[in-house]
Each structure stands twice: as C-alpha cells, then as structure tokens.
C-alpha cells in the first residue's frame, strides 16, 4: 500500500509538472501567434507516464480483495465465541451429569 | 459476521440463493468504487491538460475506464465468483458516476491550463 501511495503522489507530481509546462507552452505560442493544437511531445509522454503511475496507484492502494466464499481459507470462523449464536456464559449447566442417552420426551 | 444465504430450513435446492460473505463483498465493491473515482479524476485532469474538446474527451474517459476494468479484473485474478457476485460489478459499476467527476475535473483543468 505504501508503494501505491508513492506511485500516486509521483503521478500527481508528473501531472502538475505537465500542466505547468503546457501553460508555459501556450504562453510561448501567444508570443509567436500560433494556434494551440496539442502539447509538445515531451508533455504528452509525461501525461501518459503520470496516467500509468496513477492507474498503478489506483489498483494497488485500496485494500486487497477479500474472498466472499464462506468456506475459503481466509473466512474460517475463528471468532466463534463472539458470534451471538454461540456465546458461552459461565452458568451452572456444567454440574449436570452429561448423559448422551437422554432423549426428548415424546 | 453477516451471511446471506438460503432461507429454507433444510436448504432445499428450489430456493437456493448463493451464499456469500456480504461484509467482504461490500468492502470489495467499495474498493472498486474508490479506484474508479480516483481514476476518473486523474483522467479528467489529463484530458484538460491535453486540450481535448468534445467527443475526444469522452472517448479518452472510456479508454481509461476500460484500462481500469482490465486492471481490476487482473487484480481479481479473473475469477469473479471468488470476490464478487457478478461480472457487472467489475465492469459496469461506477462508470457513470465517475463520468460526472471526469467532466468536472476536465473542465477545471482545461480552464486552468488553456484559458486563465
């Protein structure tokens, strides 16, 4: 994620520099009284490079995708005691004799 | 943990909804949304500096969004069912919301660089 942020900042700096260079280029064009058609090649390269860095930052900086399958490795329920359905309280049930043959009265 | 799944007591096949972890799905969708919004803004700034006017700018926006979709699909390792519930989440969500941000920053950058 740190690399993602650095890449994003670097992309932003490149874009700001490209914008400044284009402003100066337009000022120069005003002096020689020419029409603006497109920025100079080095500015175009800088814009594309900035775009590449920002795309990299946009994909790398947010959190990694988390699997949505309930049975995948990273989603295993390890927090069972905190699940409301399975909370364990300290109660007196433990003094009951445990007899697995108890059946429900019909 | 929030699970969404089938509501039948015995899990019969006739009302079988796909079971997934909604919390992770929401986090994934938010992550895509942030990426797309950021790229819309950056695309707008680039379109403004480059001097695009008219349709060219929108074509540039859709190109940037296509590149973003491809990057997101790569990040999801091309197996959409592991991370999302449909392909539309990766490819279509957020494109038209990002369009507004794109146009805003496009006009903003164009004004700063070319007009003032």
Coordinates of C-alpha atoms in Angstrom, one line a residue:
Chain A
X1 CA 0.0 0.0 0.0
X2 CA 2.9 2.4 0.7
X3 CA 4.2 1.8 -2.8
X4 CA 0.7 2.5 -4.1
X5 CA 0.6 5.9 -2.3
X6 CA 4.1 6.8 -3.5
X7 CA 3.1 5.9 -7.1
X8 CA 0.0 8.1 -6.8
X9 CA 1.9 11.0 -5.5
X10 CA 4.6 10.7 -8.2
X11 CA 1.8 10.5 -10.8
X12 CA 0.3 13.7 -9.4
X13 CA 3.6 15.5 -9.4
X14 CA 4.1 14.5 -13.0
X15 CA 0.7 15.7 -14.0
X16 CA 1.3 19.0 -12.2
X17 CA 4.6 19.5 -14.0
X18 CA 3.0 18.6 -17.3
X19 CA 0.2 21.2 -16.7
X20 CA 2.8 23.8 -15.8
X21 CA 4.8 23.0 -18.9
X22 CA 1.6 23.3 -21.1
X23 CA 0.8 26.7 -19.6
X24 CA 4.3 27.9 -20.5
X25 CA 4.0 26.4 -24.0
X26 CA 0.8 28.3 -24.5
X27 CA 2.4 31.5 -23.3
X28 CA 5.2 30.9 -25.9
X29 CA 2.6 30.2 -28.6
X30 CA 0.9 33.5 -27.8
X31 CA 4.2 35.3 -28.4
X32 CA 4.7 33.7 -31.8
X33 CA 1.0 34.0 -32.5
X34 CA 0.4 30.4 -33.4
X35 CA -2.6 28.1 -32.8
X36 CA -2.6 25.5 -30.0
X37 CA -3.2 22.1 -31.4
X38 CA -1.6 19.7 -28.9
X39 CA 1.0 19.9 -26.2
X40 CA 4.7 19.1 -27.1
X41 CA 5.7 15.5 -27.3
X42 CA 7.6 15.5 -24.0
X43 CA 4.5 16.8 -22.2
X44 CA 2.4 14.1 -23.9
X45 CA 4.9 11.4 -22.7
X46 CA 4.8 12.9 -19.2
X47 CA 1.0 12.8 -19.2
X48 CA 0.9 9.2 -20.2
X49 CA 3.6 8.3 -17.6
X50 CA 1.6 10.1 -15.0
X51 CA -1.5 8.2 -16.1
X52 CA 0.3 4.9 -15.8
X53 CA 1.5 5.7 -12.3
X54 CA -1.9 6.7 -11.2
X55 CA -3.5 3.6 -12.7
X56 CA -1.0 1.6 -10.7
X57 CA -1.7 3.5 -7.6
X58 CA -5.5 3.2 -8.0
X59 CA -5.1 -0.6 -8.3
X60 CA -2.5 -1.1 -5.6
X61 CA -3.6 1.3 -2.9
X62 CA -7.0 0.1 -1.9
X63 CA -7.3 -2.9 0.3
X64 CA -6.7 -6.3 -1.3
X65 CA -9.9 -8.1 -2.4
X66 CA -11.3 -10.4 0.2
X67 CA -12.9 -13.7 -0.8
X68 CA -16.7 -13.9 -0.4
X69 CA -16.9 -17.7 -0.2
X70 CA -17.8 -18.7 3.4
X71 CA -15.7 -21.8 3.1
X72 CA -12.5 -20.2 1.8
X73 CA -9.3 -20.4 3.9
X74 CA -9.4 -16.7 5.0
X75 CA -13.0 -16.7 6.0
X76 CA -12.9 -19.6 8.5
X77 CA -14.9 -18.8 11.6
X78 CA -12.3 -18.3 14.2
X79 CA -14.3 -15.9 16.2
X80 CA -16.9 -18.4 17.3
X81 CA -17.1 -17.2 20.9
X82 CA -18.0 -13.7 19.8
X83 CA -20.8 -14.9 17.4
X84 CA -24.0 -14.1 19.2
X85 CA -25.4 -17.5 18.4
X86 CA -22.6 -19.3 20.2
X87 CA -21.8 -17.2 23.2
X88 CA -20.7 -19.2 26.2
X89 CA -21.6 -18.0 29.6
X90 CA -20.4 -19.2 32.9
X91 CA -23.6 -21.0 34.1
X92 CA -24.5 -23.9 36.3
X93 CA -25.1 -26.3 33.5
X94 CA -21.7 -27.8 34.0
X95 CA -22.8 -29.5 37.2
X96 CA -25.4 -31.5 35.3
X97 CA -24.2 -35.0 34.6
X98 CA -23.6 -35.4 31.0
X99 CA -25.6 -38.3 29.7
X100 CA -25.6 -38.8 26.0
X101 CA -28.5 -41.2 26.1
X102 CA -31.1 -38.6 27.2
X103 CA -33.8 -38.5 24.7
X104 CA -36.6 -36.0 24.1
X105 CA -39.8 -37.0 25.8
X106 CA -42.4 -37.7 23.2
Chain B
X1 CA -20.3 -11.7 10.6
X2 CA -23.2 -11.3 8.2
X3 CA -24.0 -14.1 5.8
X4 CA -26.6 -14.0 3.1
X5 CA -27.9 -17.3 2.0
X6 CA -30.9 -19.5 1.5
X7 CA -33.7 -19.2 3.9
X8 CA -35.1 -22.7 3.8
X9 CA -34.6 -24.7 7.0
X10 CA -33.3 -27.6 5.2
X11 CA -31.6 -25.7 2.4
X12 CA -33.7 -27.1 -0.4
X13 CA -32.5 -26.7 -3.9
X14 CA -35.6 -24.8 -5.1
X15 CA -34.9 -21.6 -3.1
X16 CA -31.2 -21.9 -3.1
X17 CA -29.6 -18.4 -3.0
X18 CA -25.8 -18.2 -3.4
X19 CA -24.2 -17.9 0.0
X20 CA -21.6 -15.3 0.3
X21 CA -20.0 -13.1 2.9
X22 CA -21.7 -9.8 2.5
X23 CA -19.2 -7.8 4.5
X24 CA -16.3 -8.8 2.3
X25 CA -18.4 -8.2 -0.8
X26 CA -19.2 -4.7 0.3
X27 CA -15.6 -4.0 1.1
X28 CA -14.6 -5.2 -2.3
X29 CA -17.2 -3.1 -4.0
X30 CA -16.1 0.0 -2.0
X31 CA -12.5 -0.6 -3.1
X32 CA -13.5 -0.7 -6.8
X33 CA -15.6 2.5 -6.3
X34 CA -12.6 4.3 -4.8
X35 CA -10.3 3.2 -7.6
X36 CA -12.8 4.2 -10.3
X37 CA -13.4 7.6 -8.7
X38 CA -9.7 8.3 -8.4
X39 CA -9.1 7.3 -12.0
X40 CA -12.0 9.5 -13.2
X41 CA -10.5 12.5 -11.5
X42 CA -7.0 11.8 -12.9
X43 CA -8.4 11.1 -16.4
X44 CA -10.2 14.4 -16.2
X45 CA -7.1 16.3 -15.3
X46 CA -5.1 14.7 -18.1
X47 CA -7.9 15.4 -20.6
X48 CA -7.9 19.0 -19.6
X49 CA -4.2 19.4 -19.8
X50 CA -4.0 17.7 -23.1
X51 CA -6.6 20.0 -24.5
X52 CA -9.3 17.6 -25.5
X53 CA -12.6 19.1 -26.5
X54 CA -15.9 17.4 -27.5
X55 CA -16.2 13.7 -28.1
X56 CA -12.5 13.0 -27.9
X57 CA -12.6 13.7 -24.2
X58 CA -15.4 11.2 -23.6
X59 CA -13.6 8.6 -25.7
X60 CA -10.5 9.2 -23.5
X61 CA -12.6 8.6 -20.4
X62 CA -14.0 5.3 -21.7
X63 CA -10.5 4.2 -22.6
X64 CA -9.3 5.0 -19.1
X65 CA -12.2 3.1 -17.6
X66 CA -11.6 0.2 -19.9
X67 CA -8.0 0.1 -18.7
X68 CA -9.2 0.3 -15.1
X69 CA -11.6 -2.6 -15.7
X70 CA -8.9 -4.7 -17.1
X71 CA -6.6 -3.9 -14.2
X72 CA -9.4 -4.7 -11.7
X73 CA -10.1 -8.0 -13.4
X74 CA -6.4 -8.8 -13.2
X75 CA -6.4 -8.0 -9.6
X76 CA -9.4 -10.3 -9.0
X77 CA -7.3 -13.0 -10.8
X78 CA -10.1 -13.2 -13.5
X79 CA -12.1 -15.4 -11.2
X80 CA -15.0 -13.2 -10.4
X81 CA -17.0 -15.6 -8.3
X82 CA -14.3 -15.6 -5.7
X83 CA -14.6 -11.9 -4.9
X84 CA -17.9 -10.7 -6.4
X85 CA -21.3 -11.9 -7.3
X86 CA -21.4 -10.9 -10.9
X87 CA -19.1 -9.6 -13.7
X88 CA -21.2 -6.4 -13.8
X89 CA -19.6 -5.3 -10.5
X90 CA -16.2 -5.2 -12.1
X91 CA -17.1 -3.8 -15.5
X92 CA -20.1 -1.6 -15.2
X93 CA -20.5 -0.3 -11.6
X94 CA -19.3 3.2 -11.1
X95 CA -18.7 4.1 -14.7
X96 CA -21.5 6.7 -15.0
X97 CA -20.9 8.1 -11.5
X98 CA -17.3 8.6 -12.4
X99 CA -18.3 10.4 -15.6
X100 CA -19.6 13.3 -13.6
X101 CA -16.2 13.6 -11.7
X102 CA -14.4 13.3 -15.0
X103 CA -16.3 16.1 -16.7
X104 CA -15.8 18.3 -13.6
X105 CA -12.1 17.9 -13.4
X106 CA -11.8 18.0 -17.2
X107 CA -13.4 21.5 -17.4
X108 CA -11.5 22.6 -14.3
X109 CA -8.0 21.6 -15.7
X110 CA -8.9 22.9 -19.2
X111 CA -9.8 26.2 -17.7
X112 CA -6.7 26.5 -15.6
X113 CA -4.3 25.4 -18.4
X114 CA -5.8 26.8 -21.5
X115 CA -7.9 29.8 -20.6
X116 CA -6.6 31.5 -17.5

